[in-house]
Short mmCIF file of C-alpha atoms in Angstrom, two decimals:
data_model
loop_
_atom_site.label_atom_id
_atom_site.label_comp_id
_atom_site.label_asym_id
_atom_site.label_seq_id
_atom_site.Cartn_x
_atom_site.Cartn_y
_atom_site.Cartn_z
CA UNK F 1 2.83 3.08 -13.56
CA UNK F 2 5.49 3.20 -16.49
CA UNK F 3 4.62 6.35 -18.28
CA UNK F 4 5.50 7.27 -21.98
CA UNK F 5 8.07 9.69 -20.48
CA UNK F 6 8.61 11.63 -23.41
CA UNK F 7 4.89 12.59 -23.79
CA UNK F 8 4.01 13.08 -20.21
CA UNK F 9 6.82 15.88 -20.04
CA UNK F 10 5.87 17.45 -23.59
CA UNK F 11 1.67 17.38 -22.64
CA UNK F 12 1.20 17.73 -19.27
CA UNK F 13 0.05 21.14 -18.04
CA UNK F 14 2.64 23.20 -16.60
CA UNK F 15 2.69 26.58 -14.86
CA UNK F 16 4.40 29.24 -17.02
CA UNK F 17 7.92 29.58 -16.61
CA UNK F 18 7.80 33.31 -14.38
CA UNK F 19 4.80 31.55 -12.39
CA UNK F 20 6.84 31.54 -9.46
CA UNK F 21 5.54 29.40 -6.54
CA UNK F 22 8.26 30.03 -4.34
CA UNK F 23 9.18 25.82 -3.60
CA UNK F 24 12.60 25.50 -5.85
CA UNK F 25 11.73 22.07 -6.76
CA UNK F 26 8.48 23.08 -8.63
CA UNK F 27 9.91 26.34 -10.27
CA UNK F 28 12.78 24.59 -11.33
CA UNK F 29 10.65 22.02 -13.18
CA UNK F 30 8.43 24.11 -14.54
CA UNK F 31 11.04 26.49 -16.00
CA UNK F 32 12.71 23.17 -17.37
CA UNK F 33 9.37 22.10 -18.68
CA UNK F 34 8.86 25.68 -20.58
CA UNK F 35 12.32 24.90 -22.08
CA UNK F 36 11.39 22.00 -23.30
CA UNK F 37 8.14 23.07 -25.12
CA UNK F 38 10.10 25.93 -26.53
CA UNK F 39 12.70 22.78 -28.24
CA UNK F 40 9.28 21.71 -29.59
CA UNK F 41 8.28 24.35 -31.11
CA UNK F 42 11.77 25.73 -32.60
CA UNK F 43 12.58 24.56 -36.50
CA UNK F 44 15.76 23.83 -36.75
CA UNK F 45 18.46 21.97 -34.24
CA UNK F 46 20.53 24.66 -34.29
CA UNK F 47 17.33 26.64 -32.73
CA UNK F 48 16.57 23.59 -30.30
CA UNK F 49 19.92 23.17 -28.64
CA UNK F 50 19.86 26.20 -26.53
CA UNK F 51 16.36 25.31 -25.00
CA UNK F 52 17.65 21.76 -24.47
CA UNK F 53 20.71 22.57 -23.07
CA UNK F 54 18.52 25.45 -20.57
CA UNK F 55 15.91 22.57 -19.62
CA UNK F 56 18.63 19.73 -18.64
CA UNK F 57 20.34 22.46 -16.42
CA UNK F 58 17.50 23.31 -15.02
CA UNK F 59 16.32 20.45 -14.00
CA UNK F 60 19.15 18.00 -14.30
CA UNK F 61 17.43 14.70 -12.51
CA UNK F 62 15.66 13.89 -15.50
CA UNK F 63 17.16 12.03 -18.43
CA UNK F 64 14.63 12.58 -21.02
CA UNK F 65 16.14 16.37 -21.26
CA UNK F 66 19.66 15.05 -21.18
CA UNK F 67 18.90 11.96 -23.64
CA UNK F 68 17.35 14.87 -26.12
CA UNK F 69 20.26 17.12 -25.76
CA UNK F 70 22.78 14.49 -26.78
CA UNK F 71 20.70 13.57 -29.86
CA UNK F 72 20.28 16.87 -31.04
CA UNK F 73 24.30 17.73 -30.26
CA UNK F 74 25.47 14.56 -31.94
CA UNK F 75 23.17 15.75 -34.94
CA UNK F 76 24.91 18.94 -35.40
CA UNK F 77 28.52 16.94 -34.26
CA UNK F 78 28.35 19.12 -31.20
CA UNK F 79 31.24 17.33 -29.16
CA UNK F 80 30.71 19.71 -26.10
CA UNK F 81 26.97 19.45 -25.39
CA UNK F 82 27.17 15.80 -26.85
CA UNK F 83 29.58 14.87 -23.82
CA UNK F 84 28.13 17.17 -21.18
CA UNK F 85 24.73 14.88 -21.58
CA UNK F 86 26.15 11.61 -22.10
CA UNK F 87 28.42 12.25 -18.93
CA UNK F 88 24.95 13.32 -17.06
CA UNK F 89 23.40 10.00 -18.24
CA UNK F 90 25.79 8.08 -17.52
CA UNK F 91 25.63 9.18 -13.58
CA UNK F 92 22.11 9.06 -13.71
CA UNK F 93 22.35 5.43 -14.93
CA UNK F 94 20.45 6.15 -17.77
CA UNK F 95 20.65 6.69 -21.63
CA UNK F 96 20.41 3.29 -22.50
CA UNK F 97 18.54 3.87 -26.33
CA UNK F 98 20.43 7.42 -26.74
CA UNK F 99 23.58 4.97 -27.31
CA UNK F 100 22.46 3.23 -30.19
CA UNK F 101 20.87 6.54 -31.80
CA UNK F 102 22.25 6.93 -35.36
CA UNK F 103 24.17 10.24 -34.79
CA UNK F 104 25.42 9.67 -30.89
CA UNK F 105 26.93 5.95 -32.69
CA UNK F 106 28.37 8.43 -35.51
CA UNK F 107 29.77 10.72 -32.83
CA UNK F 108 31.32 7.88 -30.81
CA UNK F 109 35.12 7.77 -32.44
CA UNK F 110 35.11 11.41 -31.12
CA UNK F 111 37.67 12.45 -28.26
CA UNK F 112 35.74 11.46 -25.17
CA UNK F 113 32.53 10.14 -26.56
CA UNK F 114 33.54 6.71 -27.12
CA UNK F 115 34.34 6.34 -22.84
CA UNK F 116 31.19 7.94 -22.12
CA UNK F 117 29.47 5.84 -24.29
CA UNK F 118 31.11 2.73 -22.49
CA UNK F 119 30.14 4.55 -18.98
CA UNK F 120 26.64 4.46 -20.10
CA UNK F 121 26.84 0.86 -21.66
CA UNK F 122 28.30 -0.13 -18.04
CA UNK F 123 25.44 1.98 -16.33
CA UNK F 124 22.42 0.53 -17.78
CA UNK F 125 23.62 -3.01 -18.34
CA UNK F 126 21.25 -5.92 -17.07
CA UNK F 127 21.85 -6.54 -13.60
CA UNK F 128 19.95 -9.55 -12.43
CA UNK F 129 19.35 -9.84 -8.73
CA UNK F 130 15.81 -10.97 -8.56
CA UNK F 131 13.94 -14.44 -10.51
CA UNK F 132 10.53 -14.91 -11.80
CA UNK F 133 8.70 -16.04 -8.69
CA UNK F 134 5.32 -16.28 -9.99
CA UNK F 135 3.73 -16.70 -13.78
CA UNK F 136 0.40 -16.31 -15.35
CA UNK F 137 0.36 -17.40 -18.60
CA UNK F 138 -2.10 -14.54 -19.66
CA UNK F 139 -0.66 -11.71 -21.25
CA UNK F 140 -3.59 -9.57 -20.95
CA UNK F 141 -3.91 -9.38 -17.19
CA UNK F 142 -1.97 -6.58 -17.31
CA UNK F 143 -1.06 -6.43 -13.74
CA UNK F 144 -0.47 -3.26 -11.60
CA UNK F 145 -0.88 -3.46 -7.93
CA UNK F 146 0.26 -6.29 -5.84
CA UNK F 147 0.26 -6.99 -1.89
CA UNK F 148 0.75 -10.00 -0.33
CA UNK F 149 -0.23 -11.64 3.32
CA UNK F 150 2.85 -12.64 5.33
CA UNK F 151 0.63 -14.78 7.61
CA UNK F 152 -1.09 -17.07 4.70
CA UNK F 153 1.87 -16.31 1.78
CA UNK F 154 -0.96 -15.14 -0.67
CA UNK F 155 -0.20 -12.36 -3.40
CA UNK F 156 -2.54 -10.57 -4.53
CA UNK F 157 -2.50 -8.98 -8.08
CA UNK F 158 -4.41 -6.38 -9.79
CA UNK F 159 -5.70 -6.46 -13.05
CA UNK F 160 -6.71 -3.37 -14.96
CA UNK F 161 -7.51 -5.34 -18.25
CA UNK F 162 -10.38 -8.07 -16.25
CA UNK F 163 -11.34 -5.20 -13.86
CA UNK F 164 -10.17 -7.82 -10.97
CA UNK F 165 -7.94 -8.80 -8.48
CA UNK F 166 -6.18 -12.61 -9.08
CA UNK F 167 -5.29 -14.01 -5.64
CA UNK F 168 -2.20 -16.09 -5.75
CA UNK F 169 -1.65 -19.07 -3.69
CA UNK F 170 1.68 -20.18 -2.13
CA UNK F 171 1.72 -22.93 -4.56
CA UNK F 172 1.24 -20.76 -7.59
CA UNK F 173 -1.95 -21.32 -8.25
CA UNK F 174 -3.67 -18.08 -10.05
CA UNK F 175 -7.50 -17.76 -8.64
CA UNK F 176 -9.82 -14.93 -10.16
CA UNK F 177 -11.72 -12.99 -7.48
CA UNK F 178 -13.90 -11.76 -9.94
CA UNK F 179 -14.89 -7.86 -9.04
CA UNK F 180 -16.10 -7.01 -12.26
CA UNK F 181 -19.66 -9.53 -10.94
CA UNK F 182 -20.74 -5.97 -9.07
CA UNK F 183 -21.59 -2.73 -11.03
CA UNK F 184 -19.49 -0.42 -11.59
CA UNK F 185 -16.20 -1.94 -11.61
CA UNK F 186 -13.23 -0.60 -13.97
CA UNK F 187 -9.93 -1.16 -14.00
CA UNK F 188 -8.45 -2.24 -10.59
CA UNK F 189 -5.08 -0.36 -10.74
CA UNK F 190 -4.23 -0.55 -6.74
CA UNK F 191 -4.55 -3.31 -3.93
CA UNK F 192 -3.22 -3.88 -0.47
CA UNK F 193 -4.08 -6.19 2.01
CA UNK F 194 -6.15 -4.46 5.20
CA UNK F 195 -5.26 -5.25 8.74
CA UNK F 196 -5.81 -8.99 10.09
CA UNK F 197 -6.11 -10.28 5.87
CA UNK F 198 -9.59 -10.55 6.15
CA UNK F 199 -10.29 -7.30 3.36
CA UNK F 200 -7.84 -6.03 0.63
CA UNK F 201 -8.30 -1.99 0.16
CA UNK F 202 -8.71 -1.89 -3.68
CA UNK F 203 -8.71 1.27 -6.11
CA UNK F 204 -10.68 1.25 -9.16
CA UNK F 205 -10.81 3.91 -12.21
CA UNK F 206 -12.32 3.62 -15.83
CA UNK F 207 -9.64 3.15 -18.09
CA UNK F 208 -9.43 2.58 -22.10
CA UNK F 209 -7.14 -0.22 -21.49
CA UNK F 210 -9.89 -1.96 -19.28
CA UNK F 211 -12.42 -4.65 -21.47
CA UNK F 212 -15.59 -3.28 -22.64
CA UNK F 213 -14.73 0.03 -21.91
CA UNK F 214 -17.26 3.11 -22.65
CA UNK F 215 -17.11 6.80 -22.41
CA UNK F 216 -19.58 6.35 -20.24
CA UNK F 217 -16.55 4.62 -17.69
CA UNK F 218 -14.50 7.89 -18.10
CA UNK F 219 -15.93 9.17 -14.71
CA UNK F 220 -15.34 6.11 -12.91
CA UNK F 221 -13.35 6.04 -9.63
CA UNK F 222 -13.44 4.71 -6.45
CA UNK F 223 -12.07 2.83 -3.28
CA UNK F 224 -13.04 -0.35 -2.73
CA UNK F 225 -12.72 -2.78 0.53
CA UNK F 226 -13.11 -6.51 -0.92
CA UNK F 227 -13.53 -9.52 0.73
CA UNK F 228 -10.45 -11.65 0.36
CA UNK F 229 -12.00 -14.93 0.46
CA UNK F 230 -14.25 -14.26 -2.06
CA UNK F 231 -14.28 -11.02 -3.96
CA UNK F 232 -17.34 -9.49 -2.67
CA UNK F 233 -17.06 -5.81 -2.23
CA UNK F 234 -18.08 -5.02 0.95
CA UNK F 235 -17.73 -1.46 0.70
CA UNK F 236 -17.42 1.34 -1.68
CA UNK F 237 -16.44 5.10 -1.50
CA UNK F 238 -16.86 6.86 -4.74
CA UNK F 239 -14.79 10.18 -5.40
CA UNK F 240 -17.21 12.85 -6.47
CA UNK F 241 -17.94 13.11 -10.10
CA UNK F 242 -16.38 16.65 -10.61
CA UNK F 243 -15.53 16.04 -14.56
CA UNK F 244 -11.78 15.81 -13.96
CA UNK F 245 -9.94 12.55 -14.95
CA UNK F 246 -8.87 10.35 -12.09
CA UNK F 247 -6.10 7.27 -12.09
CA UNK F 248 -5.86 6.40 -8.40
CA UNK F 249 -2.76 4.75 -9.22
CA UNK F 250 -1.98 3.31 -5.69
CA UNK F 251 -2.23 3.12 -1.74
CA UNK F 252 -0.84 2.36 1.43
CA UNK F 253 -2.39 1.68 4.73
CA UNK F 254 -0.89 3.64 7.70
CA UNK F 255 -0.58 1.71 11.01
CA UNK F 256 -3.78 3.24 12.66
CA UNK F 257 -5.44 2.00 9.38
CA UNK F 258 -5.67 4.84 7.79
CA UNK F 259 -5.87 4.62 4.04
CA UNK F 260 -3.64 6.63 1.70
CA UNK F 261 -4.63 6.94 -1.71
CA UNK F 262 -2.70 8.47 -4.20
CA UNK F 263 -4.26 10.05 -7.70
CA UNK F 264 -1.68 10.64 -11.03
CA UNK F 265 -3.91 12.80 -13.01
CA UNK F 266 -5.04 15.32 -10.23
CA UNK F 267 -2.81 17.01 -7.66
CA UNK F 268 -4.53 15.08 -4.74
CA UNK F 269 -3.51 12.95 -1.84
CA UNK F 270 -6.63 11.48 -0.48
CA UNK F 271 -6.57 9.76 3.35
CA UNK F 272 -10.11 7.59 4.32
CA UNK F 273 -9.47 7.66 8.21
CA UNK F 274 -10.68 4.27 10.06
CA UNK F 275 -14.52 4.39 9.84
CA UNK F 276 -15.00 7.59 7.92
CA UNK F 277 -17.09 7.89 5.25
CA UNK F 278 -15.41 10.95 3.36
CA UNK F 279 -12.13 11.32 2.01
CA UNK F 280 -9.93 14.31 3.75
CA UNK F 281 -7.85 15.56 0.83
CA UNK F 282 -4.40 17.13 0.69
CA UNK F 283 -3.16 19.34 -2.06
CA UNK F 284 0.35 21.15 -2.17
CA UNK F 285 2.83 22.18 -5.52
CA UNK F 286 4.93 19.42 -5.81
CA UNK F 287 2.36 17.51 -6.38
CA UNK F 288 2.11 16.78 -9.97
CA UNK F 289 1.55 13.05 -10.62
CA UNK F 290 1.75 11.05 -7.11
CA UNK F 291 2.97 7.45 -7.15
CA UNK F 292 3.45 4.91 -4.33
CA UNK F 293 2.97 6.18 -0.62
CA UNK F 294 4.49 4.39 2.31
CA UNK F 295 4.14 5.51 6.19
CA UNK F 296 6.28 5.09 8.49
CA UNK F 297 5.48 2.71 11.49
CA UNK F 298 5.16 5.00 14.17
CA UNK F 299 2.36 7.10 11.86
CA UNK F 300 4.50 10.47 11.77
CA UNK F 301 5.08 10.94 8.25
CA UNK F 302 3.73 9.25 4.86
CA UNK F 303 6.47 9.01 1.63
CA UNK F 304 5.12 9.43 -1.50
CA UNK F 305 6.65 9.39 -4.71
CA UNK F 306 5.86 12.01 -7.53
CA UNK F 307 6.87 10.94 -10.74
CA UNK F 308 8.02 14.62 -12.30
CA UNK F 309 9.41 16.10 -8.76
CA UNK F 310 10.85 13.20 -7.02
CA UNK F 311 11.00 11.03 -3.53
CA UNK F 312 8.18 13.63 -0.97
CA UNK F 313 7.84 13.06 2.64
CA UNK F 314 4.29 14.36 4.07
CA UNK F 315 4.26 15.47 8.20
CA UNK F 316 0.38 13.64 8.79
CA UNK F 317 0.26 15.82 11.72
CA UNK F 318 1.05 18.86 10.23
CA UNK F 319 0.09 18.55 6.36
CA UNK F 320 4.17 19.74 5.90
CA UNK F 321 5.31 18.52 2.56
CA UNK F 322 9.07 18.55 1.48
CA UNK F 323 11.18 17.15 -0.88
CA UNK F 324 13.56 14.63 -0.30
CA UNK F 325 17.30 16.07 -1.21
CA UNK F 326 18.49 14.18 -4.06
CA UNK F 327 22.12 12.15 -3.41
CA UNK F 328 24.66 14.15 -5.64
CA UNK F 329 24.72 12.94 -9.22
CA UNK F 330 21.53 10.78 -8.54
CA UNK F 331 17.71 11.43 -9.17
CA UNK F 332 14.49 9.88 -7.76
CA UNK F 333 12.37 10.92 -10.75
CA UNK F 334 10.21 8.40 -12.58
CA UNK F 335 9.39 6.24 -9.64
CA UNK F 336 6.45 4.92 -9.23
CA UNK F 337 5.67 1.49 -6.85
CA UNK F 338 7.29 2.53 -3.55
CA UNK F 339 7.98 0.70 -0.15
CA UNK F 340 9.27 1.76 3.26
CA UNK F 341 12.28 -0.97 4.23
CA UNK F 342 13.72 -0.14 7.28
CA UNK F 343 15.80 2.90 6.56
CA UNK F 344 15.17 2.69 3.43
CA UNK F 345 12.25 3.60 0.49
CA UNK F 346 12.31 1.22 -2.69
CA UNK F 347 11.07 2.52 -5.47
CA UNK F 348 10.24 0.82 -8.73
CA UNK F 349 11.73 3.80 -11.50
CA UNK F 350 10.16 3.15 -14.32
CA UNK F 351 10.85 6.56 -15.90
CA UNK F 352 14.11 5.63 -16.53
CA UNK F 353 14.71 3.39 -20.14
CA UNK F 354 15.60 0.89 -18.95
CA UNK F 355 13.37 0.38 -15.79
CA UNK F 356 14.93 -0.80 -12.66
CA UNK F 357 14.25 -1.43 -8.67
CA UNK F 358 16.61 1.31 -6.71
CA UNK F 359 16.81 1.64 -2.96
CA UNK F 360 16.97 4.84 -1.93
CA UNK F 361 18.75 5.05 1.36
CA UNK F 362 17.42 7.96 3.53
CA UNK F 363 19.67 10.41 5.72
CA UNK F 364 19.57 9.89 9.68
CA UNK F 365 16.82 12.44 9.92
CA UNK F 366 14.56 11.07 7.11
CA UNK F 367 14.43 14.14 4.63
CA UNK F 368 17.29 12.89 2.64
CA UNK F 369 18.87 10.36 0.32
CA UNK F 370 22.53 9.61 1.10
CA UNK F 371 22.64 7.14 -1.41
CA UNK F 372 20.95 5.21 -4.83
CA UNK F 373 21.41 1.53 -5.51
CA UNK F 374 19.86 -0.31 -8.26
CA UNK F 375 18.97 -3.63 -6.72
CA UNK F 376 17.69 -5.21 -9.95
CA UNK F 377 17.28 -4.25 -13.91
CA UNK F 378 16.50 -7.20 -16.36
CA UNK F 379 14.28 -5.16 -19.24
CA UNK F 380 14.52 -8.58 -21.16
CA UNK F 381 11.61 -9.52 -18.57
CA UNK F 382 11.05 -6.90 -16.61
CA UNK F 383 10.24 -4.61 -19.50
CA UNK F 384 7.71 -2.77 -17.51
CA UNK F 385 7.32 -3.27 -13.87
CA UNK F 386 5.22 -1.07 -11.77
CA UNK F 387 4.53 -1.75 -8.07
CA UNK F 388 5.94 -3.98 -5.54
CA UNK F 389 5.34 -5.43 -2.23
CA UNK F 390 7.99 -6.97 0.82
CA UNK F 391 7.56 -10.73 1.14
CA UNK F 392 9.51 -13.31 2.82
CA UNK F 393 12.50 -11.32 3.13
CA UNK F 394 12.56 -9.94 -0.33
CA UNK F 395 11.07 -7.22 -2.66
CA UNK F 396 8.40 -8.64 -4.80
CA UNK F 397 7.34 -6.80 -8.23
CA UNK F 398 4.97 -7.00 -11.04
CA UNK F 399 7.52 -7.22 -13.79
CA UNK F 400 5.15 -6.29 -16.99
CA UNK F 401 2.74 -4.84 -16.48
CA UNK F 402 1.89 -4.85 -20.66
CA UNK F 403 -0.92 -2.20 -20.35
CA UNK F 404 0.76 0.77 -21.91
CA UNK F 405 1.71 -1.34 -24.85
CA UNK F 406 -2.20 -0.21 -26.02
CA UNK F 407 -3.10 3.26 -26.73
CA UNK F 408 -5.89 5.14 -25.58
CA UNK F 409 -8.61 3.69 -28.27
CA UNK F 410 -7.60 0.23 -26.29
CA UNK F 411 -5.50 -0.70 -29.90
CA UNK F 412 -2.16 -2.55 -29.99
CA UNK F 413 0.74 -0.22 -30.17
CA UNK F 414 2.86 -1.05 -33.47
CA UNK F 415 6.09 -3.31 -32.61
CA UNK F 416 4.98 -4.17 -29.00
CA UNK F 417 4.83 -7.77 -28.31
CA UNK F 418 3.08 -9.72 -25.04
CA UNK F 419 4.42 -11.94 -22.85
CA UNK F 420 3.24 -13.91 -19.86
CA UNK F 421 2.74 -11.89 -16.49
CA UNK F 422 5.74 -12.51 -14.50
CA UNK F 423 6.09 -11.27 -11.10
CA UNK F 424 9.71 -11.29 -9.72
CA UNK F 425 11.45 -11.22 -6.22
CA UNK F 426 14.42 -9.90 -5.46
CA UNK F 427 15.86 -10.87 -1.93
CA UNK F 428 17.00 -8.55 0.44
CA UNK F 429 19.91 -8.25 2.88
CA UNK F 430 18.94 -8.99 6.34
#
């Protein structure tokens, strides 16, 4: 899911800063995160720099510490911290609005500044691989999930607005399943297509953005198996109503048919083994706000992304979690949508400004990344994808999703605009 970056690091609870866990990752990112709350709270930027400056270093794959940096440095015409973070950005491929920020602009006929500037300019620019494949001209679906059936050429979209799935033919037609006729339906933020295309797996979670929402829908969340043809639900597995807040995000389905479900407001990685009627549930520190999963084909391991600590990779077998090693100068933050392509993972990283698809090439032995590309970046249209799917060759994506352009009283956010929901594909190398 795009995120408001910039509040999810400031608001989200954190473990103290001498909470030591032991995992580097997690201490790391929690000692950046205590950083950056001390920024917050200091008065002046002369007081904010230093916990800036000790929160990028710390944890130096994530932009929004570097993009705050470089505005606060420009502000008080510091050329050294100014260039350290635009340099940073600029690898990271990020830093796209910190260019146009009053005081960085001011800054920019400075020694140095103006080529780092240009690096950044070069870094973020639109770079247009994939094409609108599929339109709806509704603005308000906004669109989440999608899977689609190789053997039929159907996509299938989620909506969390119309608490739905649309299923989309190979001509383009848009057909409304129509979930929301059962009780208890919310926003449908997941769906993937279950073995033989009979079923979709579907995830479901109460959501201000959803129509009609109540309080009452704050507790809602659930797994779903839905009849494709149709929409009936054929089967339901609520999560137990334990008070917490839930947003099961997304899932994957293993090759045994195993379902992985994956929940961004709770540290939890639930699996629904093939004719279980309990979740098993796996908890472990760098867990802080789990994305897209993918397994691998031979059922070893399961990747999931977590949007504050990175690219993980699960051992099923084992419960082992690690942390993929970052390629140097790169960062697998901010992703959220992710696919297993062949050697590859490709992530949709939408916690970068702007948003772009990146293929994250993985090491020999699978607990790596030995190199970032971005395969597509068009924020003109793709302004805020979230998940994607492999079809025909190619990487298919919901392009905007629009729901984050309302707040959490389901109102319009000031200076957003809608547009209809495009989904784009972006073909892949054989």
């Amino acid at each position: 899911m795009t995120r408001l970056w910039f509040a999810l690091i400031a608001t989200c609870v954190a473990p103290a800063a001498n909470a030591q866990t032991g995992v580097p990752a997690v201490d790391s990112a929690a000692i950046a995160r205590a950083e950056w709350r001390e920024a917050a709270r200091a008065a002046t930027p002369a007081a904010t720099l230093p916990h800036l400056a000790h929160a990028a270093r710390a944890w130096p794959g994530q932009p929004a510490y570097w993009s705050a940096m470089a505005m606060i440095a420009a502000q008080m015409s510091d050329t050294t911290h100014l260039l350290e973070s635009l340099t940073r950005l600029g690898g990271l491929g990020a830093g796209a609005a910190v260019i146009t920020d009053t005081a960085v602009v001011r800054m920019s006929t400075s020694p140095g500044v103006a080529d780092a500037v240009r690096r950044i300019r070069s870094a973020t620019s639109d770079l247009v691989a994939g094409r609108v494949f599929r339109t709806s001209a509704d603005s308000t679906v906004f669109a989440e999930g999608v899977d689609a059936d190789s053997a039929s050429g159907r996509i299938y979209v989620a909506s969390i607005r119309h608490h739905t799935v649309y299923a989309v033919s190979p001509d383009g037609t848009w057909r409304d399943l129509a979930l929301y006729r059962a009780p208890r339906i919310g926003a449908v933020l997941g769906v993937r297509v279950a073995r033989g295309g009979q079923s979709l797996w579907v995830t479901t979670v109460g959501l201000p953005q959803m129509r009609d929402y109540t309080a009452a829908d704050s507790s809602l969340a659930a797994l779903l198996l839905v009849r494709a043809a149709d929409g009936t639900i054929e089967r339901r597995w609520d999560l137990p109503d334990d008070g917490a807040p839930h947003v099961l995000g997304d899932l994957t389905v293993g090759p045994a048919g195993d379902v992985f479900m994956t929940d961004s407001r709770q540290p939890v990685l639930y699996r629904l083994r093939p004719g279980a009627d309990s979740f098993e549930t796996t908890r472990h520190p760098l867990f802080r706000s789990l994305q897209g999963a993918a397994a691998t084909p031979d059922g070893r391991f399961l990747y999931v992304a977590d949007y504050s600590h990175g690219l993980l990779r699960i051992e099923l077998r084992t419960g082992a979690v690690v942390r993929l090693t970052d390629a140097p100068g790169t960062t697998s933050l901010g992703v959220d949508g992710l696919v297993l392509d062949r050697q590859s993972l490709i992530g949709v990283q939408n916690g970068f400004s702007p948003a772009r698809i990146a293929r994250f090439t993985l090491t020999p032995d699978g607990a790596g990344i030995s190199r970032v590309d971005v395969l597509d970046r068009q924020p003109g249209v793709a302004d805020e994808p979230t998940i994607g799917t492999l079809l025909d060759g190619g990487y298919l994506y919901v392009a905007n999703s629009q729901w984050e352009k309302y707040d959490d009283a389901g109102q319009r956010r000031d200076g957003t605009r809608l547009a209809p929901t495009h989904l784009i594909r972006i073909p892949l190398s054989p």
